[in-house]
PDB file of C-alpha atoms in Angstrom:
ATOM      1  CA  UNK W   1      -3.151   6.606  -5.419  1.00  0.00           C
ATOM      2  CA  UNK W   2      -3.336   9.261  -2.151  1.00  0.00           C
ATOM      3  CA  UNK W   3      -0.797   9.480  -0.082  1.00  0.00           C
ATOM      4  CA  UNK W   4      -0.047  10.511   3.993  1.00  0.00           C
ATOM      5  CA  UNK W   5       2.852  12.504   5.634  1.00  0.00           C
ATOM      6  CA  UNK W   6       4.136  12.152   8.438  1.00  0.00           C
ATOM      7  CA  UNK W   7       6.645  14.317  10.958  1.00  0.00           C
ATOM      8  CA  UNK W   8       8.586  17.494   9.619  1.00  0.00           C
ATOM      9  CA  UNK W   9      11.443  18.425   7.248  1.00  0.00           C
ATOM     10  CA  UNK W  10      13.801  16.444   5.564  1.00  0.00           C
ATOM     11  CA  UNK W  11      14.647  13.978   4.503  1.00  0.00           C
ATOM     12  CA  UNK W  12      11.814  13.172   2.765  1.00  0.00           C
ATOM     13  CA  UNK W  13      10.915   9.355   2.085  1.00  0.00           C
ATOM     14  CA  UNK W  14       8.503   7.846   0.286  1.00  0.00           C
ATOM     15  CA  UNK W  15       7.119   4.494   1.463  1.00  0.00           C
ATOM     16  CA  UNK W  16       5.591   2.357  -1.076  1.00  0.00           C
ATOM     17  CA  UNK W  17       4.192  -0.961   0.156  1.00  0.00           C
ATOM     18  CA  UNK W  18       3.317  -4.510  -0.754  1.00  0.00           C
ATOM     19  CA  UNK W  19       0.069  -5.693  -2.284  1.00  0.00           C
ATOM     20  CA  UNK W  20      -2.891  -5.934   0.377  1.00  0.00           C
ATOM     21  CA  UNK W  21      -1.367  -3.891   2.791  1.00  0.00           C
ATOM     22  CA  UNK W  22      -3.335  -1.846   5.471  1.00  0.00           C
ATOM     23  CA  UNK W  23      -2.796   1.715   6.484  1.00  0.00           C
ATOM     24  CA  UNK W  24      -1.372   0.599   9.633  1.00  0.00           C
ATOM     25  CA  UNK W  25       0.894  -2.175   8.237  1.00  0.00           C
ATOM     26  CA  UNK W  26       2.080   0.285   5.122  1.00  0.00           C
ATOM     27  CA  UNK W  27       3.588   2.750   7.796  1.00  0.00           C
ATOM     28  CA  UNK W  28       5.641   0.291   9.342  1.00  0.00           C
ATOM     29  CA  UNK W  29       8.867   0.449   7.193  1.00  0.00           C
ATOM     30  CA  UNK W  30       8.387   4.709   7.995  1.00  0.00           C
ATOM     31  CA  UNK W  31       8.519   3.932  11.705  1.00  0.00           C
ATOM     32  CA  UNK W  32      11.855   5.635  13.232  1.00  0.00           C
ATOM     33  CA  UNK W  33      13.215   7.486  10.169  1.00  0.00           C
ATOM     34  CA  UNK W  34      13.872  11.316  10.398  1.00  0.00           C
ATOM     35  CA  UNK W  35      11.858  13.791   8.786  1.00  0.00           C
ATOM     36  CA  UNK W  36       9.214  13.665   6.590  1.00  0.00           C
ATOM     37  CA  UNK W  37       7.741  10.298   5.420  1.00  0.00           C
ATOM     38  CA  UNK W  38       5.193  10.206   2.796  1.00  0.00           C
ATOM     39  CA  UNK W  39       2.931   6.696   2.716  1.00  0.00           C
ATOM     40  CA  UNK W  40       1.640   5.486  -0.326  1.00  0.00           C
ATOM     41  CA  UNK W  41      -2.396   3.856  -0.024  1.00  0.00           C
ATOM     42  CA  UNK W  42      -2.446   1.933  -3.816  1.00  0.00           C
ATOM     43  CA  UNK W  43      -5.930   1.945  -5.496  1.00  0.00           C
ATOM     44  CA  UNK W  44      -8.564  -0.511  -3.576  1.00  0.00           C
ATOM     45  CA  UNK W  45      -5.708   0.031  -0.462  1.00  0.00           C
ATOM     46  CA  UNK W  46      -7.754   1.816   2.746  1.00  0.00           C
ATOM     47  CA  UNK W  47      -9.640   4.766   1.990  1.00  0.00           C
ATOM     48  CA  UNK W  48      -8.295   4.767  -1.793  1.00  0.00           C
ATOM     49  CA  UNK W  49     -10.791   4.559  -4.761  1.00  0.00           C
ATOM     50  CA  UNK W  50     -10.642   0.740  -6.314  1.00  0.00           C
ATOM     51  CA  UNK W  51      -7.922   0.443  -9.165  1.00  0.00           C
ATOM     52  CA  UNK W  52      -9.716   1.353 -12.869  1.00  0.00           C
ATOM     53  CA  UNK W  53      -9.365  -1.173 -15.160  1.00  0.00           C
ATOM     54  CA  UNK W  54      -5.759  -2.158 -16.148  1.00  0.00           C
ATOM     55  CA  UNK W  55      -3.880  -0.778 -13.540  1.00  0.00           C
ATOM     56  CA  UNK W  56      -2.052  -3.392 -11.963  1.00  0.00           C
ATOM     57  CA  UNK W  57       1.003  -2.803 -13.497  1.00  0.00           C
ATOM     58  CA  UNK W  58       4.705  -2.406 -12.605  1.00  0.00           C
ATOM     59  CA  UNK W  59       4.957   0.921 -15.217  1.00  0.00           C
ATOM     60  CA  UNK W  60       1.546   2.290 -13.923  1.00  0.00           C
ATOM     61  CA  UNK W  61       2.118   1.752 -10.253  1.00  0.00           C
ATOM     62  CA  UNK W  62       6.119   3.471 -10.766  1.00  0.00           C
ATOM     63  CA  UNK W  63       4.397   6.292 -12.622  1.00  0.00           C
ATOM     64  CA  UNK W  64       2.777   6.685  -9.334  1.00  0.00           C
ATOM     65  CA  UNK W  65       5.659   6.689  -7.041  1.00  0.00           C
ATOM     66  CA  UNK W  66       7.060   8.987  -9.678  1.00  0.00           C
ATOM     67  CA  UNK W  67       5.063  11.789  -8.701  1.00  0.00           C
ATOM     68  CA  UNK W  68       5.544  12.131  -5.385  1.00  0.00           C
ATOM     69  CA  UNK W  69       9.274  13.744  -4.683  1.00  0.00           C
ATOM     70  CA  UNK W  70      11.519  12.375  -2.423  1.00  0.00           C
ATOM     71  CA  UNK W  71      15.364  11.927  -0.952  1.00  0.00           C
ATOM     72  CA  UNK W  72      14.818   8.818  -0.392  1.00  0.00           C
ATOM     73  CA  UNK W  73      12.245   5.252  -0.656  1.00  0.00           C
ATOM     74  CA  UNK W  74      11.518   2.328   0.799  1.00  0.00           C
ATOM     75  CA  UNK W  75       9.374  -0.455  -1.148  1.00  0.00           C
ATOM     76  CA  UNK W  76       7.947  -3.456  -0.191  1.00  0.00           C
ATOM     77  CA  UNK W  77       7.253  -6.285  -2.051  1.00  0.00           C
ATOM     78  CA  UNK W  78       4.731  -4.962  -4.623  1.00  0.00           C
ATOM     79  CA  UNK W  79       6.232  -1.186  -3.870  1.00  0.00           C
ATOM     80  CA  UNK W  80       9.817  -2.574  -4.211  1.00  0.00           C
ATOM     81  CA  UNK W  81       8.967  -3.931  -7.988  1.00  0.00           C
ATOM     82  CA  UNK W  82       7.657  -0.663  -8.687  1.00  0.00           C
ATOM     83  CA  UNK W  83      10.965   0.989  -7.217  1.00  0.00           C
ATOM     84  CA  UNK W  84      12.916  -0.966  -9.382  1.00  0.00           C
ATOM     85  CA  UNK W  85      11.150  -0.076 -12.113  1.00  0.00           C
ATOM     86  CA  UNK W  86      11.641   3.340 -11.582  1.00  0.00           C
ATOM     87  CA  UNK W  87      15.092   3.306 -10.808  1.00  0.00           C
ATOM     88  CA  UNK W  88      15.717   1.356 -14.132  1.00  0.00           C
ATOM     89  CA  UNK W  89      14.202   5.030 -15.642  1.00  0.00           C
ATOM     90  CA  UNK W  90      15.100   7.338 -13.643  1.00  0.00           C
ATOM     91  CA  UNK W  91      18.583   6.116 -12.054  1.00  0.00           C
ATOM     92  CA  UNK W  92      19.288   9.058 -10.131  1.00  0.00           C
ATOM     93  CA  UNK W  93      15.962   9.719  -8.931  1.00  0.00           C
ATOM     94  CA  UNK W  94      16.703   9.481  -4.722  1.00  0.00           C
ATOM     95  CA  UNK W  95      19.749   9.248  -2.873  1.00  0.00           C
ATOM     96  CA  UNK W  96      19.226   6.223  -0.579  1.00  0.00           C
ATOM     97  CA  UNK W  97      16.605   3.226  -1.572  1.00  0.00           C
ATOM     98  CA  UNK W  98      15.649  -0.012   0.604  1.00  0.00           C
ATOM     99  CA  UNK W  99      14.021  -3.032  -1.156  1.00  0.00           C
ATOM    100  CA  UNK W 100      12.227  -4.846   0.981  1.00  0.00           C
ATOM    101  CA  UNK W 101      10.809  -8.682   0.326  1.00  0.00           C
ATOM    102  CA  UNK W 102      11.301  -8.039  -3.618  1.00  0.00           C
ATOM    103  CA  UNK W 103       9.321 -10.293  -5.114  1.00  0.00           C
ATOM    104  CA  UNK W 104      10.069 -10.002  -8.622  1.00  0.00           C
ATOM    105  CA  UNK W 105      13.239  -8.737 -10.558  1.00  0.00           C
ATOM    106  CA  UNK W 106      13.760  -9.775 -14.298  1.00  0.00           C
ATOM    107  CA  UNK W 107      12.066 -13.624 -14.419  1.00  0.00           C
ATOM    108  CA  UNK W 108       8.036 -13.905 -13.943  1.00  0.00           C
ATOM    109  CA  UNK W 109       6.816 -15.152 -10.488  1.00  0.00           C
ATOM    110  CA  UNK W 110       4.637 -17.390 -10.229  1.00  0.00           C
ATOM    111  CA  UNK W 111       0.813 -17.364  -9.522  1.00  0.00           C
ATOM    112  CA  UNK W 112      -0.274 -16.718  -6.663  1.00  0.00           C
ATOM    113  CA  UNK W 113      -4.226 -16.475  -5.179  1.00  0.00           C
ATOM    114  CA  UNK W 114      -5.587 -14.318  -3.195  1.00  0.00           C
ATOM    115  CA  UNK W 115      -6.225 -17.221  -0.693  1.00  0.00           C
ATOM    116  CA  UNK W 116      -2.834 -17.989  -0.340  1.00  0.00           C
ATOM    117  CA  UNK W 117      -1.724 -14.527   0.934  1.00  0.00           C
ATOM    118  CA  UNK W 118      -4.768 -15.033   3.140  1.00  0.00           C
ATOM    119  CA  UNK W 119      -3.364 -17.827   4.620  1.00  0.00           C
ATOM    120  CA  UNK W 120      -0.146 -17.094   5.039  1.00  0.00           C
ATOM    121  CA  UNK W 121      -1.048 -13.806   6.691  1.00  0.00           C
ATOM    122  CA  UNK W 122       0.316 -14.049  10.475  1.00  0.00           C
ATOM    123  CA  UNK W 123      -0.254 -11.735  13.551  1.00  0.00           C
ATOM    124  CA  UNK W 124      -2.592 -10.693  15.782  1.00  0.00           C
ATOM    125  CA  UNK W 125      -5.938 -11.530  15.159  1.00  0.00           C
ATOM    126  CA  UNK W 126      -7.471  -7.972  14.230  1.00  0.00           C
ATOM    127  CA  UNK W 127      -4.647  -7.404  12.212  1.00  0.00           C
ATOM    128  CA  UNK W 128      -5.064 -10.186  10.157  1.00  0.00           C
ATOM    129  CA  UNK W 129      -8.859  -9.702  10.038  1.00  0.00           C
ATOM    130  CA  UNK W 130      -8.118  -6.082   8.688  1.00  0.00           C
ATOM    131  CA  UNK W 131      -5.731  -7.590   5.683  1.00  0.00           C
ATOM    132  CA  UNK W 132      -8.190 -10.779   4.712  1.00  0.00           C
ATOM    133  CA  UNK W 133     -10.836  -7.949   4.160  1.00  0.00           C
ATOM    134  CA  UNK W 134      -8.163  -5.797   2.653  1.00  0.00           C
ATOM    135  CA  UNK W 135      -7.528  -8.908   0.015  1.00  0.00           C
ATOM    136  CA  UNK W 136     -11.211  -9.077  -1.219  1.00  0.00           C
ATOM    137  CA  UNK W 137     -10.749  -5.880  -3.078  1.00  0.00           C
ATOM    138  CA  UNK W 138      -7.614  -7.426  -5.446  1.00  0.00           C
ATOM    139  CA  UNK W 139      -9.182 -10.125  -7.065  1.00  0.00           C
ATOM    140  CA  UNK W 140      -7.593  -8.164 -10.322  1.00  0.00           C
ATOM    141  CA  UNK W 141      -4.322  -7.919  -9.039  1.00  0.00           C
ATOM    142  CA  UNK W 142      -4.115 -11.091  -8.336  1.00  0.00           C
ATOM    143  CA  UNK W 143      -4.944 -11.844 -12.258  1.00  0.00           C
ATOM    144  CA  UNK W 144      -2.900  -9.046 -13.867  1.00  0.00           C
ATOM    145  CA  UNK W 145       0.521  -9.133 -11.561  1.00  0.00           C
ATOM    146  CA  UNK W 146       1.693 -13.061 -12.182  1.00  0.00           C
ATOM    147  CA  UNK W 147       4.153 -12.851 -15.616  1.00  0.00           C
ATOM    148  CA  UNK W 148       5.257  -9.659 -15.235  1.00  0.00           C
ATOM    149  CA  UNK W 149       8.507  -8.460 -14.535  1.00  0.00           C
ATOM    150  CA  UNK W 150      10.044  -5.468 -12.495  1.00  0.00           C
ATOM    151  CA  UNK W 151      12.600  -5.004 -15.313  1.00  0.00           C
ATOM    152  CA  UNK W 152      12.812  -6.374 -18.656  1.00  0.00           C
ATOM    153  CA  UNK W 153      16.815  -7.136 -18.038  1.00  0.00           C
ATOM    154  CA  UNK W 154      18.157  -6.845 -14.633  1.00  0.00           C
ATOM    155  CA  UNK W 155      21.139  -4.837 -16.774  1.00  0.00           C
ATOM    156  CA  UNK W 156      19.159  -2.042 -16.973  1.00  0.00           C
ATOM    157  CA  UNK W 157      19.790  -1.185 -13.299  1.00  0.00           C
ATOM    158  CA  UNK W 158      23.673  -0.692 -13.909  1.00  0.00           C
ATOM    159  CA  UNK W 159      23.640   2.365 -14.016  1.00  0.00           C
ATOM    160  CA  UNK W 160      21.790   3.355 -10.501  1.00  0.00           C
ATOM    161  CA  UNK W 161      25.214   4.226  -8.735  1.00  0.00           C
ATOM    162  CA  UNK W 162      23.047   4.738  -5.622  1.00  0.00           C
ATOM    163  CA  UNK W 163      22.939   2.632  -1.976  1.00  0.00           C
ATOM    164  CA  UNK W 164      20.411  -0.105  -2.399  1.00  0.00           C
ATOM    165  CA  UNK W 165      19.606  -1.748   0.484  1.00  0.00           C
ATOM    166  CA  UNK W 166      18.068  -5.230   0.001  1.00  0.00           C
ATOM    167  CA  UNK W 167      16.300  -6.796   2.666  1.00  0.00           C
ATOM    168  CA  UNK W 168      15.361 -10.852   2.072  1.00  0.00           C
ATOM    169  CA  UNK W 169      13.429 -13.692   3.780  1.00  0.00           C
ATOM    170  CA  UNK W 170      14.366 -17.579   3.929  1.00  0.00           C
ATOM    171  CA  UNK W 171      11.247 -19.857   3.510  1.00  0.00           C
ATOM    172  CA  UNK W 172       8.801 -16.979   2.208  1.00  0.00           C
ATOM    173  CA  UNK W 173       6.946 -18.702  -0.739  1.00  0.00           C
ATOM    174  CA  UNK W 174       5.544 -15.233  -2.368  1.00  0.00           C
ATOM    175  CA  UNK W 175       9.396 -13.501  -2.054  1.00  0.00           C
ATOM    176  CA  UNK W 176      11.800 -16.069  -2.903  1.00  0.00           C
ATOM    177  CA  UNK W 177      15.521 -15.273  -1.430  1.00  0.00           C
ATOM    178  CA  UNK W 178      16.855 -15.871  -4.450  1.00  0.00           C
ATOM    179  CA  UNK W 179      15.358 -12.864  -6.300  1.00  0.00           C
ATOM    180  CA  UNK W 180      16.296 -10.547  -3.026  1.00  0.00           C
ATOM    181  CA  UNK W 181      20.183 -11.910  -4.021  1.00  0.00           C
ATOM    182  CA  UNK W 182      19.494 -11.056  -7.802  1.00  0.00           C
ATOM    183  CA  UNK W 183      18.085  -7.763  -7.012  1.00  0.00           C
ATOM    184  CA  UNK W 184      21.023  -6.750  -4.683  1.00  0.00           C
ATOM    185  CA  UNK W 185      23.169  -8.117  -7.453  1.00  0.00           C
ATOM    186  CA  UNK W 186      21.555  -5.863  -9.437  1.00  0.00           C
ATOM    187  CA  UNK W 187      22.850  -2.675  -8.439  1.00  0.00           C
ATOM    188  CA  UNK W 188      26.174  -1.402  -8.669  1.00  0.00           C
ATOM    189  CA  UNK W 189      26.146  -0.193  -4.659  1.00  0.00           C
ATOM    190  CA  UNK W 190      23.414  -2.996  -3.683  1.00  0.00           C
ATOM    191  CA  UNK W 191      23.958  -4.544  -0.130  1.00  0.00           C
ATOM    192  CA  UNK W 192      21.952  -7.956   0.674  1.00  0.00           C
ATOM    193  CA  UNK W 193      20.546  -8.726   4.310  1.00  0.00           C
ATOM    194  CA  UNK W 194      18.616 -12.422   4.419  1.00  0.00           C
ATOM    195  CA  UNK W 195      16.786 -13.101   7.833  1.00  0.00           C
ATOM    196  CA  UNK W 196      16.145 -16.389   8.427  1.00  0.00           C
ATOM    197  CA  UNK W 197      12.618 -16.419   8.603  1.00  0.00           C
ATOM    198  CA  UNK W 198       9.623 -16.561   6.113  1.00  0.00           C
ATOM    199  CA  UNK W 199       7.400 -13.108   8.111  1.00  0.00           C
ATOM    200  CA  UNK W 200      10.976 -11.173   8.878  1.00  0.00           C
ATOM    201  CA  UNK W 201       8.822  -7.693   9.095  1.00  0.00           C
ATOM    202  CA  UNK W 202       6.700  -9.061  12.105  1.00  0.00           C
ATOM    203  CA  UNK W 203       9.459 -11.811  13.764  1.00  0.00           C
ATOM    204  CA  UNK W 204      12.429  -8.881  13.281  1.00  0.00           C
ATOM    205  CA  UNK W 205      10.424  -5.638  13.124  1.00  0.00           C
ATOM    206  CA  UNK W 206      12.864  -4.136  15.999  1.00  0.00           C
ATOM    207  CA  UNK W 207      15.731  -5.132  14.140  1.00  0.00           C
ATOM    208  CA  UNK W 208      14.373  -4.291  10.420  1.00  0.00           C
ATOM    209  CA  UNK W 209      13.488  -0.888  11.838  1.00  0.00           C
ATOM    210  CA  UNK W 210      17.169  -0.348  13.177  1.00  0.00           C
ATOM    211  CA  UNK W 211      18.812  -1.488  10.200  1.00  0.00           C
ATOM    212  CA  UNK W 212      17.101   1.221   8.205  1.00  0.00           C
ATOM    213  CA  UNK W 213      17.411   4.046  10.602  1.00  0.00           C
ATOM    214  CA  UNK W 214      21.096   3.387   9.970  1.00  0.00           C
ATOM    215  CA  UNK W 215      20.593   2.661   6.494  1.00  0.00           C
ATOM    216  CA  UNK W 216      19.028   6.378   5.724  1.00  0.00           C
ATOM    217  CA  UNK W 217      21.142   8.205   7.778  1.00  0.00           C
ATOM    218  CA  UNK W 218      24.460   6.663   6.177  1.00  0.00           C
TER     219      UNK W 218
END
């Protein structure tokens, strides 16, 4: 894992992204938030080494996140397992999180190809050029993430006293709303927001972006 800052000071927020994910793309969630952000590139991610043998992980990857220190984090998909993962370990670890797209909480998801997150990649055309190329290099992710679980019992998150934010999608196969409601349910101080759409970080990126500029600075 390497990882990018960007502007000055604090806050300081680490931004952990979904599976597949280019540099551009990862940055997103970062865009408008004061201070410092720090962007996570995941093994075979951009410029990052490929993944050794093994890694793919929701322990391994929050070990990651775990070493980089932060006031705050925002996790997508992939990043947002990993979040919750840590947070069921560490439950004071930041002071503010947002979940975004969760795609697993305490029940396995289901399979998924790396074809299918090919296809269902939308926006403009270079962009989804960049991620289909992005995709060849996770053929073992693609094996190893399918049964696992963020948490072993979504009890384990009572104690994070913290502001979660949970953002959800209607009609996204690969982040089903209902485990965005169980994840928000989750946490003592969770808040849920569903958009009604199956891409809500490219139809509602203004909006997304505004909610968590408010969201971070309380």
């Amino acid at each position: 894992m390497i990882t990018h800052s960007y502007g000055t000071g604090s806050p300081v927020t680490l931004v952990a992204p979904g599976l597949g994910a280019t540099p551009g793309e990862a940055r997103i969630p970062a865009s408008g938030l004061p201070g410092t952000r720090v962007v996570v590139t995941l093994p075979s991610h951009g410029e990052a080494p490929d993944a050794p043998p093994g890694y793919w992980d929701y322990g391994t990857i929050a070990a990651d996140l775990a070493t980089v220190s932060a006031d705050h984090a925002v996790g997508v998909s992939l990043g947002a397992g990993a979040l919750v993962r840590l947070l069921s370990l560490e439950p004071d670890r930041f002071q503010r999180v947002a979940l975004l797209l969760p795609a697993v909480l305490d029940q396995p998801r289901q399979p998924f190809t790396l074809q299918q997150l090919s296809d269902l990649t939308v926006g403009p055309p270079i962009y989804v050029a960049e991620r289909r190329r992005a995709l060849t290099r996770l053929s073992a992710a693609a094996e190893q993430l399918p049964g696992q679980v963020a948490v072993a019992d979504a009890s384990l998150l009572a104690d994070v006293s913290i502001p979660v934010l949970v953002i959800g999608a209607v009609g996204d196969p690969l982040h089903p709303e209902d485990v965005a409601k169980a994840t928000a349910a989750a946490f003592p101080n969770g808040d849920l927001w569903l958009i009604d759409s199956p891409s809500p970080l490219i139809t509602h990126r203004a909006e997304v972006r505004h909610r968590l500029v408010d969201f971070f600075t309380g």
